[in-house]
Coordinates of C-alpha atoms in Angstrom, one line a residue:
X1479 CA -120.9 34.1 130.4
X1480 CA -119.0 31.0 129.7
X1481 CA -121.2 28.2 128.3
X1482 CA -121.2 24.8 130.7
X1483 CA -120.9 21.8 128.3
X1484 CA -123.4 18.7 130.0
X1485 CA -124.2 15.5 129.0
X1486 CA -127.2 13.9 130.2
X1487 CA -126.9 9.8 130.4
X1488 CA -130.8 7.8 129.9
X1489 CA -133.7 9.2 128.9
X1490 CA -136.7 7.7 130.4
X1491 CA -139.0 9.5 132.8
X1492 CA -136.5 11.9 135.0
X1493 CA -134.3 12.4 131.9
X1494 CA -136.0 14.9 130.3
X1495 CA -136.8 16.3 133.6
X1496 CA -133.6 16.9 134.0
X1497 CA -132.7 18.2 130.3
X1498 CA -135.8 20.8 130.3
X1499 CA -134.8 22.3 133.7
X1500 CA -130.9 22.5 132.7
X1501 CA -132.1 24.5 129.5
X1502 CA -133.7 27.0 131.9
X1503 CA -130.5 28.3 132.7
X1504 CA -128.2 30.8 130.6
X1505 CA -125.3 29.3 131.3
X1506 CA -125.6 25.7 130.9
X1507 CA -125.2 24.2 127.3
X1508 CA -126.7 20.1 127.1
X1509 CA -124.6 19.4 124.7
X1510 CA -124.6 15.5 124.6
X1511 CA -127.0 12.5 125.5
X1512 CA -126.1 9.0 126.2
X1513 CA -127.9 5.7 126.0
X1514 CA -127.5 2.3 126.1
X1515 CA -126.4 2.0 122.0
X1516 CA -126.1 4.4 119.2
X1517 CA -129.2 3.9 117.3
X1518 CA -131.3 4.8 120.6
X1519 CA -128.9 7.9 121.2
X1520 CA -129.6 9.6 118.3
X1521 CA -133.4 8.8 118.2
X1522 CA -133.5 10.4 121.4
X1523 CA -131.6 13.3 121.0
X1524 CA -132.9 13.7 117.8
X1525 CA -136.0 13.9 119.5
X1526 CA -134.8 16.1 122.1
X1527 CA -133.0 18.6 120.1
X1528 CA -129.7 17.7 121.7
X1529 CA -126.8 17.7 119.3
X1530 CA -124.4 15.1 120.2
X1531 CA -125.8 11.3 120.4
X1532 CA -123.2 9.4 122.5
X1533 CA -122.2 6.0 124.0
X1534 CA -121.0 6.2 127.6
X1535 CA -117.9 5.6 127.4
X1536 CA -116.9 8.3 124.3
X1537 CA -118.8 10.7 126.6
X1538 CA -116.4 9.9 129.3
X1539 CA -113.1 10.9 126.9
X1540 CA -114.8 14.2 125.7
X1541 CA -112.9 16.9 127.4
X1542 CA -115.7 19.3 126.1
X1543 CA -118.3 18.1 128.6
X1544 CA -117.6 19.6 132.0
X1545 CA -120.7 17.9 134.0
X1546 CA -122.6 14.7 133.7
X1547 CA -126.3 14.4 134.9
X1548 CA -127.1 10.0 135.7
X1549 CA -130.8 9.5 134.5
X1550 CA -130.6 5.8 134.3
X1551 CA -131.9 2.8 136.0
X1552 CA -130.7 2.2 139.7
X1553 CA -128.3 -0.5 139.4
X1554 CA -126.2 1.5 136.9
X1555 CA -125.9 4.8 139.3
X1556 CA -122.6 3.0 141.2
X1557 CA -120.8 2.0 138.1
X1558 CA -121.3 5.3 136.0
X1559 CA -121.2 7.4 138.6
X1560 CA -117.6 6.2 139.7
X1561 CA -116.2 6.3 136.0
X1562 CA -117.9 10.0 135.4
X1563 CA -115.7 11.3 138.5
X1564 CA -113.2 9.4 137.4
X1565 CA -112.5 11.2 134.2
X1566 CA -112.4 14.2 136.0
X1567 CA -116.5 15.6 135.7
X1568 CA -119.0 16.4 137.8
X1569 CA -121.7 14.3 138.2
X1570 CA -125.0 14.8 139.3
X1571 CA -127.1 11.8 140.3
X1572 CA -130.4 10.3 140.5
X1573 CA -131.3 8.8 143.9
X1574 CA -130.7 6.0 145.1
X1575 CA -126.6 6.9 144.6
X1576 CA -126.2 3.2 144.6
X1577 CA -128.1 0.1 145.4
X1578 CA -125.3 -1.2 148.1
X1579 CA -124.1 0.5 150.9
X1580 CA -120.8 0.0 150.1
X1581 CA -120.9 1.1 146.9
X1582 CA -122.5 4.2 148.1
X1583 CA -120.0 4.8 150.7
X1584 CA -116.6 4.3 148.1
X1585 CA -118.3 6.6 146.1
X1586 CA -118.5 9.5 149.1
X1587 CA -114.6 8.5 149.5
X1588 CA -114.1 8.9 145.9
X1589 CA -116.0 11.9 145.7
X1590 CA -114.5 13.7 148.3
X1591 CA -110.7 12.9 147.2
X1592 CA -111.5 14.0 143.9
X1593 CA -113.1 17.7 145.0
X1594 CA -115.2 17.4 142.3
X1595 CA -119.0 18.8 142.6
X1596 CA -120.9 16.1 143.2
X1597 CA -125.0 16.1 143.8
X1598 CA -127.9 13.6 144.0
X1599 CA -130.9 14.8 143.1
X1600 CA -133.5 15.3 145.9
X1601 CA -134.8 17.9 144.1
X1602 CA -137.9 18.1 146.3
X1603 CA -136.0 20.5 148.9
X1604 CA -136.5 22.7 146.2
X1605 CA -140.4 23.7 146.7
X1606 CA -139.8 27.0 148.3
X1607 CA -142.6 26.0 150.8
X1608 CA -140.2 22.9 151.6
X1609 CA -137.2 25.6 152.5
X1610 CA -139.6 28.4 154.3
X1611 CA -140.6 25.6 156.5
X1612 CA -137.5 24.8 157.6
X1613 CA -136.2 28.5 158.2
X1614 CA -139.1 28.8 160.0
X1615 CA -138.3 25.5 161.8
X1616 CA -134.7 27.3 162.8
X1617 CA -135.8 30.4 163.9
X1618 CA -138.1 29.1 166.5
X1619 CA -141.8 29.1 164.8
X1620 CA -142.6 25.1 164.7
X1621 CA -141.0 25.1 168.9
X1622 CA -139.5 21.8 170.1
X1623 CA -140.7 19.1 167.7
X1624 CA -143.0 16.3 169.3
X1625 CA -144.1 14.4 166.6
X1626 CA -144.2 13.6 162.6
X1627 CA -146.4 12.4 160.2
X1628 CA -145.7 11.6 156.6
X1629 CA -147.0 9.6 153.4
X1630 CA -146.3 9.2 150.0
X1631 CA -149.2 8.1 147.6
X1632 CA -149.4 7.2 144.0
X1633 CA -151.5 5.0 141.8
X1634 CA -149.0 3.7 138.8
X1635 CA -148.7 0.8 139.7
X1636 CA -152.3 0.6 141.1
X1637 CA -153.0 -2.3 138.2
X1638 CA -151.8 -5.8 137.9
X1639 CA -151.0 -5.0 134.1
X1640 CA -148.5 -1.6 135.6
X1641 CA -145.0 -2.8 135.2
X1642 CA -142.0 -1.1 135.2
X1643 CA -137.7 -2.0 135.8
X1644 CA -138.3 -0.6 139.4
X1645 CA -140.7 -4.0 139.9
X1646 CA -137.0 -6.2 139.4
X1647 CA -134.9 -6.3 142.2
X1648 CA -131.8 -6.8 140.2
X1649 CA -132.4 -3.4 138.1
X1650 CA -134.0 -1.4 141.4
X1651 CA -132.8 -2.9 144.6
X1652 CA -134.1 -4.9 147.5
X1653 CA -137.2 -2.3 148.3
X1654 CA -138.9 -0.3 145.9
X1655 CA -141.8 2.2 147.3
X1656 CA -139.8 2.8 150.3
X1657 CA -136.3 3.3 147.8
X1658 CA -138.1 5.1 145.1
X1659 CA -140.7 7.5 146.9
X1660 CA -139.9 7.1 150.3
X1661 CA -136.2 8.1 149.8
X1662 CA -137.4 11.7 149.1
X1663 CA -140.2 11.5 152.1
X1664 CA -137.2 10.3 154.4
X1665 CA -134.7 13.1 153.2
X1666 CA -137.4 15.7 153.5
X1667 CA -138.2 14.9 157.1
X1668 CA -134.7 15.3 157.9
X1669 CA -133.8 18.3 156.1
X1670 CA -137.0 20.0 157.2
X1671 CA -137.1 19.3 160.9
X1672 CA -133.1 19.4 161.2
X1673 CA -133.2 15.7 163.4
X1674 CA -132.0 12.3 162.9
X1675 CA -133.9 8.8 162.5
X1676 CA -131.8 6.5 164.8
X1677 CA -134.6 3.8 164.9
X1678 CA -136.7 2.3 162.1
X1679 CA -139.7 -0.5 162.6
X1680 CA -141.4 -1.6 159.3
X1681 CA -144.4 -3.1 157.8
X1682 CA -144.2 -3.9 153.8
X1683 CA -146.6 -5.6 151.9
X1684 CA -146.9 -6.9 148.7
X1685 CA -150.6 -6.2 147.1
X1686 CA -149.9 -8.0 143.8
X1687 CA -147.7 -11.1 144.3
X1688 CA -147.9 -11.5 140.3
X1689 CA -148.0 -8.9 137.1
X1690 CA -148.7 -9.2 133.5
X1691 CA -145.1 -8.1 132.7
X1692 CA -145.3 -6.3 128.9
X1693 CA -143.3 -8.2 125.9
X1694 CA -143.3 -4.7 124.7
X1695 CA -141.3 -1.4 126.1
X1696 CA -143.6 1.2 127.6
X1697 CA -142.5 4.4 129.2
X1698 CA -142.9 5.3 132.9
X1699 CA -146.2 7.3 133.3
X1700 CA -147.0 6.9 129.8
X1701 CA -150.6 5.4 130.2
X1702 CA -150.1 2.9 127.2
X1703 CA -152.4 -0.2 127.0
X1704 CA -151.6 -3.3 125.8
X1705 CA -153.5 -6.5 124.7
X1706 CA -153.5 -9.2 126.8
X1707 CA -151.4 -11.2 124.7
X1708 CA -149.0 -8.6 125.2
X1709 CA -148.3 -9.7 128.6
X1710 CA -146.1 -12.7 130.8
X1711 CA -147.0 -13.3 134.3
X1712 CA -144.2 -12.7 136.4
X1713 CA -143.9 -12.9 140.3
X1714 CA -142.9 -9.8 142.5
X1715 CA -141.4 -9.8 145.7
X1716 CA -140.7 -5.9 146.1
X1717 CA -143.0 -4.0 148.0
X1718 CA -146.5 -2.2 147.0
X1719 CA -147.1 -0.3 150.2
X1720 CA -145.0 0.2 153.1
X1721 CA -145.3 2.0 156.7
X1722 CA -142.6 2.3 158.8
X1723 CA -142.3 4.0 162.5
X1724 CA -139.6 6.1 163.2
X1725 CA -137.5 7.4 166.6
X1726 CA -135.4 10.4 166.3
X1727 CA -132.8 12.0 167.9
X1728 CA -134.7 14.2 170.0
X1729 CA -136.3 11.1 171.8
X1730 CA -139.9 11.5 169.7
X1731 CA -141.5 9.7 167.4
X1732 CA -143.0 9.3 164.0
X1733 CA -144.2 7.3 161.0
X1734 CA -144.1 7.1 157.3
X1735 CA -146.4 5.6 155.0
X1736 CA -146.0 5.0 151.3
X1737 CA -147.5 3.4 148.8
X1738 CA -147.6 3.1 144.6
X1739 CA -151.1 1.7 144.9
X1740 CA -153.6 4.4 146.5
X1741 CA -156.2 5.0 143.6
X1742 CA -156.3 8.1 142.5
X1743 CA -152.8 9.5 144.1
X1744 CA -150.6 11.0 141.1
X1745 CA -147.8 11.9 143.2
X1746 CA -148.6 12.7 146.7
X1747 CA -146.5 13.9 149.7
X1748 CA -148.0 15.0 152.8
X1749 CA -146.0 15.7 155.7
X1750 CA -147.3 17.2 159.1
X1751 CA -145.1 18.3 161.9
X1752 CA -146.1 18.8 165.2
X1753 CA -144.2 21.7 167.7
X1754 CA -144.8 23.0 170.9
X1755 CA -145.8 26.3 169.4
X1756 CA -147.8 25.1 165.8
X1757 CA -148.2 22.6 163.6
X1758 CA -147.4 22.8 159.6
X1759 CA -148.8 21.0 157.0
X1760 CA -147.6 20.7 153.4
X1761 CA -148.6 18.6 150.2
X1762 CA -146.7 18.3 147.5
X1763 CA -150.1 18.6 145.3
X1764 CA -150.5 22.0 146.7
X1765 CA -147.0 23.0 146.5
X1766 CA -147.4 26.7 147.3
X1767 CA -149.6 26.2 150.3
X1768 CA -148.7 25.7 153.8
X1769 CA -151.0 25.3 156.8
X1770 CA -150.0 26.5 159.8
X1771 CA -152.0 24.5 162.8
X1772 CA -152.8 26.8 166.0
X1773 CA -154.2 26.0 169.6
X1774 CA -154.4 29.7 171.2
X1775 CA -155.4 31.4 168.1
X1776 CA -156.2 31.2 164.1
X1777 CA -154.7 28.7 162.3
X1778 CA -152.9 30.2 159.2
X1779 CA -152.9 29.8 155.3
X1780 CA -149.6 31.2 154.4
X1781 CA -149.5 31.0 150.0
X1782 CA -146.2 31.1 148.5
X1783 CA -145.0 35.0 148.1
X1784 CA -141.3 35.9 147.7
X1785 CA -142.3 39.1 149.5
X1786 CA -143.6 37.1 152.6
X1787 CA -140.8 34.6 152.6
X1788 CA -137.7 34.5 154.2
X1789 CA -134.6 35.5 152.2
X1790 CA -133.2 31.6 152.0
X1791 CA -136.8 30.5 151.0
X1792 CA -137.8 33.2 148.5
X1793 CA -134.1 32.2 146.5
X1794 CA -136.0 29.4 145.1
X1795 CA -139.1 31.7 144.0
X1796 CA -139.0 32.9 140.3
X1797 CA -142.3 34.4 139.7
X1798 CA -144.3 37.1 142.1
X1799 CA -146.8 36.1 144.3
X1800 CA -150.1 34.2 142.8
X1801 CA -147.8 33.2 140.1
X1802 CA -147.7 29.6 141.0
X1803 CA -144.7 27.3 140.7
X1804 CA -144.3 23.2 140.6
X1805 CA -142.4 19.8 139.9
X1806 CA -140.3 20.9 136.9
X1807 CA -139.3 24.0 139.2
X1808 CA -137.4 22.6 141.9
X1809 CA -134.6 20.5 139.2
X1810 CA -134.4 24.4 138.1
X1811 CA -133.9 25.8 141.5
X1812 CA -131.4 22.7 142.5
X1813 CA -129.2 23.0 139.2
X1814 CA -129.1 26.6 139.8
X1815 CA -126.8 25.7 143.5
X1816 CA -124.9 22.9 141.9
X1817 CA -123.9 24.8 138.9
X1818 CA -123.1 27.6 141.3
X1819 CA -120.7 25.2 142.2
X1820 CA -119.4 23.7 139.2
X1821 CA -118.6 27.4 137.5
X1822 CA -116.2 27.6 141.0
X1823 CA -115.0 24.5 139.3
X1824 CA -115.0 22.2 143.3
X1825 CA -117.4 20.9 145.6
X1826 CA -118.1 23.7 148.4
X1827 CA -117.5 23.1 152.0
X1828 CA -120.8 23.1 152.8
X1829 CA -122.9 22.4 150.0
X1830 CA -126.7 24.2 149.8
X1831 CA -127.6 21.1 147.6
X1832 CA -127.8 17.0 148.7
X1833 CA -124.3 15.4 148.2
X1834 CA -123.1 12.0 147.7
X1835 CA -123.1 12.2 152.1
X1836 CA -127.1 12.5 151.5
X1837 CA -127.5 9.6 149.0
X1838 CA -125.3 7.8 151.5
X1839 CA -127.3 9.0 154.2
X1840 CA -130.9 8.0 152.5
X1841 CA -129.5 4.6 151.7
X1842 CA -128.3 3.4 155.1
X1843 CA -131.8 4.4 156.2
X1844 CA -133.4 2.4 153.5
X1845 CA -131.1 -0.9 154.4
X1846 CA -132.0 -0.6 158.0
X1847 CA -135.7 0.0 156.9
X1848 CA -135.4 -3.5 155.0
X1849 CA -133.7 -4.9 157.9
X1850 CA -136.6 -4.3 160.3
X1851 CA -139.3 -5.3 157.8
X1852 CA -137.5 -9.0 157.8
X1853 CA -136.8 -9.7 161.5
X1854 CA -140.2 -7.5 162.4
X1855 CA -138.5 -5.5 164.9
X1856 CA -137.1 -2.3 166.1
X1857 CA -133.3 -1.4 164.4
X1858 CA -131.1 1.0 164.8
X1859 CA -129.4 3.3 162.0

């Protein structure tokens, strides 16, 4: 089996992620990691076990590296992604795809006329409950969908003193829980129930108006404290928590709500849909549980089992039933699609995995979410 040279480009949180579920596959080599200069590159893949420590732009000129995973901060996704397709690799790329429409729609062009694979990573489609709900969805089991309910919690930036490069607009965007967290929520609801969102009415707020921004570099989720002369105050004008009603396609209605300050919420998503004939249930902190919500008889338990599933679900199941299965699992069962893909050496048809057309798709939702929260009305998408 021919070896797939990758490079993976930043190395903060999702990195990693990324580099640990690519080496879960037989056929994927990461050969080479990239950061922002060469005495980071090589601490990091020194650190990482990765042999090549590269700038970005010698990555881009070394005919050895087939595929390119972006890992890096939001306003750098356009830019990199564009000059990765450019020299003639596949990218995969962290969501957002871009942090302006436009860009993300040049890119789509770009990606297109180029035939090259191209992915952003939504990776969680990829809990096989996520996928056995929608099959189930198609073959009749949920009925005609009347109305949906979702939320995404965490706590991270719970604190006054939690900072992070999503907090500045110029590094992250316009909207940040909705963008970060909610881009998955919104993408899920989509791909799950199979409608469109064609209006959006929001509500952000802002819970801290100032942080203690750190004079020193601390890792996302990394839980390091600080002194307090450590810290600058700085103001913030993104948003903490967010809810936002929805109108699809199908002429019902839902909402949304997320939020990175809910105490005690690691890294929650909760999403109920209600049918004519049931009602599921699913949380992402009890990935391999769904509950199935009956009026005429017994509501339902169904645990994930690859022998119960159907055969587009249990595809994303490696272990038997009981066995269970989580985050770093679903990057494994994406790349496992894409690279499908990129050994064919073009983009498919019709893709299995999110495409550029998705990260497109996720962003125009997020602009008209910002939209509404600033005029305080209804828009359409």
């Amino acid at each position: 089996m021919e070896k797939i040279n990758v490079a993976v480009v930043g190395t903060g949180f999702i990195g990693p992620a990324h580099i640990e579920a690519l080496r879960r596959s037989p056929n994927i080599e990461v050969a080479a990691l990239c950061e922002v200069n060469e005495e980071l590159a090589k601490a990091k893949a020194a650190q990482l076990g990765i042999t090549k420590a590269m700038l970005f732009e010698d990555m881009l000129k070394d005919d050895s590296i087939k595929a390119v995973h972006i890992c890096t901060p939001n306003f750098l996704h356009y830019a990199q992604s564009k000059a990765v397709l450019e020299a003639g690799k596949h990218v995969i790329c962290e969501k957002p795809l871009a942090t302006k429409i436009e860009e993300a729609e040049e890119l789509v062009k770009l990606a297109k006329k180029s035939g090259l694979v191209n992915a952003v990573h939504f990776n969680l489609r990829y809990y096989p409950m996520v996928r056995q709900m929608k099959t189930m969805r198609e073959s009749g089991e949920l009925g005609d969908i009347y109305s949906i309910m979702g939320s995404y919690l965490q706590d991270w930036l719970f604190l006054q003193t939690d900072y992070n490069w999503r907090l500045e607009p110029d590094k992250s965007g316009d909207s940040r829980a909705i963008a970060d967290i909610g881009s998955h929520l919104l993408d899920l609801t989509e791909y799950v129930t199979g409608l469109k969102i064609t209006e959006v009415m929001a509500d952000f707020s802002t819970v801290h108006k100032t942080r203690l921004k750190p004079l020193k570099a601390i890792e996302t989720y990394s839980g390091k404290m600080l002194q307090e002369s450590d810290y600058e105050e700085v103001p913030i004008n993104t948003e903490d928590h967010a809810t936002v009603m929805l109108r699809f396609d199908n002429g019902h209605k839902g909402s949304v709500t997320v939020s990175q300050v809910n105490a005690g919420r690691k890294n929650r998503l909760n999403i109920e849909i209600a049918g004519s004939k049931a009602n599921f249930e699913w949380c992402s902190e009890k990935p391999n549980e769904l509950w199935i919500g009956r009026r005429e008889t017994a509501n339902q338990q169904l645990m994930k089992d690859p022998a119960l599933f159907t055969p587009e679900a249990a595809k994303l199941i490696g272990f038997p039933g009981g066995h269970n299965e989580g985050f770093p699992d679903t990057s494994k069962q994406m790349f496992k699609e894409v690279y499908a893909a990129i050994s064919e050496g073009k983009q498919p048809e019709n893709p299995s995995y999110p495409t550029f057309e998705d990260g497109y798709r996720e962003l125009l939702i997020c602009e008209r979410i910002i939209e509404s929260h600033k005029k305080q009305a209804w828009v359409k998408i």
